[in-house]
């Protein structure tokens, strides 16, 4: 696929690096999950944080970043399918293909919204992925499990900056789709129960950018 | 995602007084959006703000409308919590389903707590928990529990997505989006348990109108011959039995 350079990794970039990098941001999200079995009690509501960075960036920049995040995800899932690593697992292959299609549908919708808002659709980033990730289903799914909370955190973080905008409804719907993807990935990873999050976490804009930079996505 | 198309001909006809009071409170809360018409929420991803506000900067503190939306959400969370509480207590669940439903119970309970906190901290009054009724066989088997859960969860998602575009204060939207996403996860978890392939299957989860949400949950707020209250008098105080068509 154009724009994909899966064999060339950034300097010092390997799977463990990428996972650490992601897990740093995903750790915030994990905190809510860790409180899971506690019944009614919940300690705090960091999940409901309102991050100002999105407000400052504005709707058009949010759309453009979201577009690139969707390309990152969609390309990742497409490459996994194309590599045939799920050929022997029709359940997984069907699910990954559905997620791939959803991400590309999101990208298309976002591109249209960018144009509608007077912006220009960003060029497809030169994406890089860790070595071996398209050769090993487990590695692929582990990376998927770190991608999804970043997408969730980005849309959720952006939502308050879209209050009053006709874009908000779409952003909330896509956010929800990403949450559904994350759950599906957890199912594929054998997480029991897969519904192990009580509150989805918003991420600060800077944390999103830091998380996706190793893959070639920049603001 | 399928829209709920259950018709509710007459809310007064199948709600017991105590329940009805709470229900109408929730109804009133939901009605804040009615000013701008339910077209606002008619599955339209481009839905705009309500009440003549329009696209200015978000106010710093939640106003009345936001708190009413939060109270409406609270009613839905009470319903889900109560359902999963009884489901776990039924003893018919096992294995992965038991693990998932136990977590669903705890999660919806935490959502109840969070919404009560949000409403209270912003000067509102949380609605009391209504008395819910469930179909007589709702908790008779794992299959019936999961099937009913699979009708609840998309309603929850649709309600949050529909209400989300009407929220005006950032902290309230932040909470609603967070919780909505979790309900989205629940759709997939439950779908997977009942054999939906692939369990995550829609690029744009649908918003529901407030009327659709109310229609979907009204049968659980008191009714007639097809329903079992799980303890209290199942018949409307008017004595009029309502034969729910949906369940």
XYZ file of C-alpha atoms in Angstrom:
466
model
C 0.000 0.000 0.000
C 1.235 3.465 -0.776
C 2.818 5.291 2.063
C 3.656 2.191 3.983
C 7.205 1.299 4.702
C 6.871 -1.524 7.114
C 10.409 -2.807 6.875
C 12.221 0.316 7.822
C 12.027 1.144 11.460
C 12.947 4.411 13.078
C 16.227 4.409 14.936
C 16.030 2.296 18.029
C 12.527 1.336 17.273
C 11.489 -2.159 18.025
C 8.361 -3.734 19.284
C 9.236 -3.372 22.923
C 10.001 0.256 22.429
C 6.735 0.865 20.731
C 4.838 -0.980 23.362
C 6.485 0.926 26.149
C 5.756 4.149 24.420
C 2.145 3.283 23.963
C 1.734 1.763 27.333
C 2.900 4.965 28.894
C -0.092 6.764 27.507
C -2.347 3.758 27.743
C -1.466 3.415 31.398
C -3.747 6.304 32.150
C -6.586 4.432 30.577
C -5.609 1.296 32.396
C -6.028 2.961 35.733
C -9.766 2.940 35.306
C -9.723 -0.713 34.396
C -7.653 -1.580 37.406
C -10.356 -0.230 39.657
C -12.664 -2.680 37.940
C -13.751 -5.170 40.514
C -14.449 -2.623 43.187
C -18.181 -2.479 42.801
C -19.776 0.897 43.140
C -16.803 2.727 44.480
C -14.557 4.637 42.189
C -11.676 6.670 43.352
C -11.588 9.622 41.016
C -12.711 10.833 37.660
C -9.590 11.543 35.674
C -11.488 10.038 32.748
C -13.635 13.144 32.674
C -10.724 15.511 32.312
C -11.124 18.327 29.827
C -7.876 18.852 27.947
C -7.415 22.368 26.667
C -5.006 21.521 23.883
C -7.798 20.552 21.527
C -9.626 23.812 22.080
C -6.498 25.701 21.168
C -5.907 23.595 18.069
C -9.410 24.178 16.784
C -11.824 22.021 14.788
C -9.905 21.924 11.509
C -6.649 20.787 13.090
C -8.583 18.212 15.071
C -10.118 16.853 11.888
C -6.756 16.705 10.171
C -5.128 14.839 13.033
C -8.084 12.475 13.268
C -7.767 11.796 9.555
C -4.139 10.806 9.990
C -4.924 8.622 12.976
C -7.550 6.806 10.947
C -5.086 6.281 8.114
C -2.596 4.898 10.595
C -5.126 2.477 11.998
C -6.713 1.572 8.687
C -3.351 0.944 7.054
C -2.213 -1.128 9.990
C -5.261 -3.377 9.814
C -5.092 -3.585 6.037
C -1.466 -4.662 6.170
C -2.307 -7.326 8.729
C -5.039 -8.747 6.536
C -2.885 -8.509 3.412
C -0.080 -10.359 5.148
C -2.407 -13.290 5.681
C -1.568 -13.747 9.335
C -5.208 -14.432 10.149
C -5.842 -16.727 7.216
C -6.379 -19.673 9.522
C -8.701 -17.848 11.892
C -11.858 -16.726 10.176
C -13.311 -15.081 13.275
C -10.238 -12.909 13.716
C -9.906 -12.213 10.014
C -13.544 -11.181 9.720
C -13.226 -8.867 12.702
C -9.955 -7.292 11.626
C -11.317 -6.746 8.121
C -14.406 -5.063 9.567
C -12.245 -2.784 11.692
C -10.060 -1.987 8.680
C -13.138 -1.022 6.693
C -14.483 1.086 9.538
C -11.234 3.015 9.908
C -11.090 3.706 6.188
C -14.730 4.789 6.258
C -13.848 7.151 9.085
C -10.930 8.505 7.082
C -13.169 9.143 4.090
C -15.757 10.892 6.230
C -13.097 13.018 7.879
C -11.557 13.964 4.533
C -14.963 15.150 3.376
C -15.445 17.109 6.582
C -12.036 18.735 6.199
C -12.962 19.947 2.734
C -16.363 21.102 3.956
C -14.596 23.166 6.591
C -12.346 24.832 4.090
C -9.232 22.847 4.877
C -6.965 20.695 2.810
C -6.745 16.961 3.286
C -3.317 16.067 4.662
C -0.960 14.006 2.551
C -0.797 10.379 3.518
C 1.979 10.064 6.101
C 4.922 7.771 5.503
C 3.968 5.185 8.052
C 6.383 2.872 9.799
C 5.548 -0.159 11.856
C 7.693 -2.339 14.097
C 9.556 -5.184 12.479
C 7.712 -8.445 12.516
C 4.367 -7.048 13.480
C 2.785 -8.292 10.249
C 4.274 -11.735 10.658
C 2.961 -12.631 14.077
C -0.717 -12.472 15.037
C 0.098 -12.017 18.710
C 2.421 -9.094 18.037
C -0.124 -7.598 15.689
C -2.936 -7.845 18.201
C -0.767 -6.463 20.977
C -0.052 -3.418 18.872
C -3.733 -3.124 17.977
C -4.514 -3.141 21.685
C -2.252 -0.135 22.127
C -3.518 1.746 19.072
C -7.160 1.686 20.003
C -6.977 3.466 23.371
C -4.974 6.233 21.717
C -7.682 6.769 19.121
C -10.304 6.666 21.830
C -8.362 9.127 23.940
C -7.953 11.500 21.024
C -11.623 11.630 20.061
C -12.732 11.820 23.652
C -10.242 14.545 24.362
C -11.373 16.464 21.311
C -15.096 16.201 21.997
C -15.405 19.119 24.442
C -13.620 21.348 21.921
C -16.383 20.542 19.426
C -19.303 21.664 21.582
C -21.532 23.782 19.412
C -20.018 22.391 16.234
C -21.988 20.242 13.807
C -18.958 17.937 13.899
C -19.621 16.809 17.440
C -22.181 14.149 16.576
C -19.852 12.474 14.127
C -16.928 12.684 16.530
C -18.917 11.004 19.285
C -20.079 8.279 16.932
C -16.558 7.561 15.697
C -15.280 7.629 19.272
C -17.827 4.986 20.093
C -16.789 2.862 17.140
C -13.199 3.001 18.365
C -14.303 1.826 21.785
C -16.095 -1.047 20.108
C -12.928 -1.883 18.190
C -10.908 -1.927 21.368
C -13.325 -4.374 22.910
C -13.124 -6.599 19.852
C -9.327 -6.554 19.994
C -9.477 -7.533 23.650
C -11.720 -10.431 22.691
C -9.194 -11.524 20.081
C -6.476 -11.233 22.700
C -8.376 -13.538 25.024
C -9.018 -10.932 27.687
C -11.758 -12.131 30.070
C -13.889 -10.252 30.555
C -13.151 -7.973 27.605
C -15.307 -5.247 29.144
C -12.649 -4.333 31.673
C -12.918 -0.558 31.543
C -15.336 1.447 33.671
C -14.594 4.845 32.147
C -12.889 5.527 28.841
C -9.956 7.903 29.162
C -9.477 11.150 27.304
C -5.855 11.845 26.399
C -4.188 15.229 26.191
C -3.361 16.231 22.631
C 0.362 16.094 23.406
C 0.063 12.512 24.652
C -1.685 11.482 21.449
C 1.019 13.069 19.330
C 3.754 11.470 21.389
C 2.131 8.076 21.033
C 1.785 8.155 17.247
C 5.053 9.909 16.387
C 7.036 6.625 16.258
C 4.714 5.468 13.481
C 5.249 8.510 11.335
C 2.214 10.565 12.236
C 2.829 14.172 13.154
C 0.530 17.093 13.796
C -27.149 -0.466 14.368
C -30.832 -1.068 14.437
C -32.994 1.680 15.720
C -35.501 0.971 18.411
C -38.914 1.147 16.855
C -41.084 0.199 19.782
C -44.166 2.355 19.952
C -45.247 3.710 23.254
C -48.888 4.641 22.813
C -49.527 5.968 26.275
C -46.936 6.318 28.976
C -49.592 6.850 31.632
C -51.113 3.537 30.773
C -48.352 1.392 32.050
C -46.536 3.128 34.795
C -47.347 2.721 38.442
C -47.638 5.984 40.334
C -44.304 5.912 42.057
C -42.576 4.760 38.974
C -44.533 7.141 36.866
C -43.407 10.086 38.886
C -39.801 9.158 38.430
C -40.380 8.304 34.853
C -42.000 11.595 34.061
C -39.165 13.332 35.781
C -36.861 11.578 33.397
C -39.197 12.351 30.564
C -39.110 16.007 31.457
C -35.386 15.861 31.561
C -35.252 14.346 28.139
C -37.649 16.915 26.844
C -35.188 19.732 27.054
C -34.240 18.849 23.556
C -37.793 18.851 22.363
C -37.667 22.591 21.934
C -35.536 22.089 18.927
C -37.425 19.005 17.892
C -36.503 15.391 17.836
C -35.055 15.901 14.383
C -32.025 17.006 16.311
C -31.414 13.480 17.397
C -32.899 11.556 14.554
C -29.795 9.538 13.966
C -28.299 12.593 12.417
C -24.618 12.804 13.058
C -24.754 16.474 12.234
C -27.196 17.301 14.972
C -26.768 20.791 16.306
C -27.089 22.336 19.693
C -30.493 22.895 21.208
C -32.460 25.623 22.850
C -31.300 28.419 20.611
C -27.784 28.313 21.953
C -25.805 27.778 18.829
C -22.175 27.413 18.317
C -20.457 29.646 20.784
C -17.823 28.703 23.296
C -18.837 26.141 25.859
C -19.974 27.576 29.162
C -17.724 26.771 32.066
C -20.387 25.332 34.322
C -23.255 22.979 33.569
C -26.591 24.655 33.099
C -29.986 23.167 33.857
C -30.352 21.385 30.547
C -27.126 19.489 30.974
C -28.107 18.347 34.430
C -31.442 17.146 33.131
C -29.666 15.142 30.486
C -27.427 13.713 33.190
C -30.503 12.743 35.172
C -31.990 11.026 32.172
C -28.743 9.113 31.733
C -28.859 8.245 35.420
C -32.250 6.616 34.944
C -30.850 4.453 32.163
C -27.845 3.502 34.258
C -30.110 2.549 37.164
C -32.000 0.286 34.792
C -28.875 -1.421 33.521
C -27.380 -1.771 36.990
C -30.551 -3.318 38.351
C -30.776 -5.691 35.418
C -27.213 -6.926 35.761
C -27.489 -7.097 39.541
C -30.402 -9.495 39.222
C -28.680 -11.336 36.394
C -25.648 -12.124 38.532
C -27.852 -13.041 41.485
C -29.905 -15.398 39.333
C -27.193 -18.024 39.475
C -27.752 -19.131 35.884
C -24.604 -17.553 34.496
C -21.284 -19.291 34.239
C -17.868 -19.017 32.638
C -17.067 -16.060 30.429
C -20.664 -14.837 30.581
C -20.567 -14.688 34.358
C -17.282 -12.806 34.283
C -18.604 -10.321 31.747
C -21.973 -9.743 33.402
C -20.387 -9.333 36.823
C -18.202 -6.619 35.379
C -21.186 -5.111 33.596
C -22.967 -4.885 36.935
C -20.024 -3.222 38.611
C -19.479 -0.869 35.705
C -23.069 0.314 35.485
C -23.049 0.778 39.229
C -19.976 2.948 38.927
C -21.718 4.943 36.211
C -24.661 5.484 38.549
C -22.282 6.756 41.186
C -20.452 8.977 38.759
C -23.626 10.588 37.457
C -24.968 11.155 40.945
C -21.673 12.806 41.791
C -21.705 14.913 38.657
C -25.274 16.082 39.228
C -24.787 16.765 42.911
C -21.497 18.589 42.511
C -23.116 20.901 39.990
C -26.061 21.808 42.165
C -28.614 19.419 40.730
C -30.752 16.795 42.396
C -30.240 13.222 41.245
C -33.446 11.369 40.442
C -34.331 8.468 42.701
C -34.024 4.970 41.364
C -37.300 3.881 39.795
C -38.778 0.469 40.479
C -38.101 -1.587 37.408
C -39.930 -4.563 36.021
C -38.461 -7.219 33.806
C -39.984 -9.914 31.627
C -40.964 -12.986 33.633
C -38.328 -15.145 32.017
C -35.639 -12.482 31.896
C -33.397 -14.237 34.380
C -34.312 -17.819 33.648
C -31.324 -18.618 31.497
C -28.006 -17.276 30.380
C -29.404 -16.905 26.898
C -32.359 -14.778 27.983
C -30.110 -12.551 30.079
C -27.664 -12.000 27.251
C -30.390 -11.411 24.695
C -31.990 -8.770 26.852
C -28.599 -7.234 27.543
C -28.097 -6.998 23.827
C -31.227 -4.877 23.572
C -30.231 -2.644 26.488
C -26.721 -1.797 25.468
C -27.373 -0.275 22.032
C -30.088 1.830 23.647
C -27.568 3.141 26.115
C -25.122 3.958 23.360
C -27.817 5.613 21.270
C -29.046 7.662 24.198
C -25.622 9.038 24.989
C -24.838 9.733 21.356
C -28.182 11.444 20.892
C -27.919 13.525 24.035
C -24.255 14.272 23.559
C -24.822 16.834 20.854
C -27.188 18.747 23.156
C -24.718 19.041 26.017
C -23.283 22.506 26.438
C -20.799 22.258 29.286
C -17.431 20.631 28.670
C -17.238 18.662 31.932
C -20.624 17.097 31.293
C -19.725 16.162 27.747
C -16.431 14.718 28.941
C -18.326 12.435 31.304
C -20.968 11.508 28.762
C -18.412 10.623 26.096
C -16.426 8.519 28.523
C -19.445 6.559 29.644
C -20.871 6.285 26.132
C -17.694 4.623 24.956
C -17.913 2.061 27.707
C -21.488 1.263 26.711
C -20.158 0.792 23.194
C -17.700 -1.747 24.520
C -20.562 -3.511 26.217
C -22.398 -3.916 22.919
C -19.415 -5.801 21.551
C -18.827 -7.919 24.645
C -22.443 -9.022 24.794
C -22.717 -9.444 21.038
C -19.726 -11.729 21.096
C -21.255 -13.831 23.855
C -24.389 -14.407 21.792
C -22.473 -15.204 18.637
C -22.516 -11.988 16.643
C -19.707 -12.166 14.041
C -17.897 -9.898 13.845
C -18.903 -8.412 17.192
C -17.629 -4.930 16.285
C -19.448 -4.260 13.061
C -20.477 -0.661 12.593
C -18.353 2.349 11.632
C -20.918 4.790 12.973
C -22.858 3.676 16.046
C -26.243 5.335 15.835
C -27.744 8.062 17.943
C -31.292 7.485 19.126
C -33.956 10.093 19.580
C -35.203 10.646 23.069
C -38.542 9.217 21.989
C -36.858 6.063 20.818
C -34.969 5.725 24.076
C -38.077 6.288 26.143
C -40.004 3.790 24.057
C -37.309 1.220 24.582
C -37.122 1.603 28.345
C -40.765 2.304 29.146
C -41.687 -1.391 29.310
C -39.279 -1.779 32.220
C -40.924 0.944 34.211
C -44.025 -0.985 35.148
C -46.539 -3.028 33.229
C -48.956 -5.787 32.746
C -49.433 -9.421 32.165
C -46.246 -10.194 30.355
C -44.069 -8.717 32.992
C -42.797 -9.828 36.350
C -41.707 -7.179 38.778
C -39.367 -9.399 40.663
C -41.158 -8.672 43.909
C -43.663 -5.889 43.751
C -47.127 -5.554 42.359
C -46.785 -5.888 38.617
C -50.095 -4.302 37.666
C -50.619 -0.647 37.091
C -52.585 0.965 39.865
C -55.356 1.719 37.453
C -55.858 -2.004 37.188
C -55.441 -1.780 33.479
C -53.219 -4.531 32.224
C -50.909 -3.534 29.498
C -49.707 -6.179 27.145
C -46.255 -5.099 26.178
C -45.662 -5.693 22.527
C -41.928 -5.632 22.476
C -40.915 -8.194 24.987
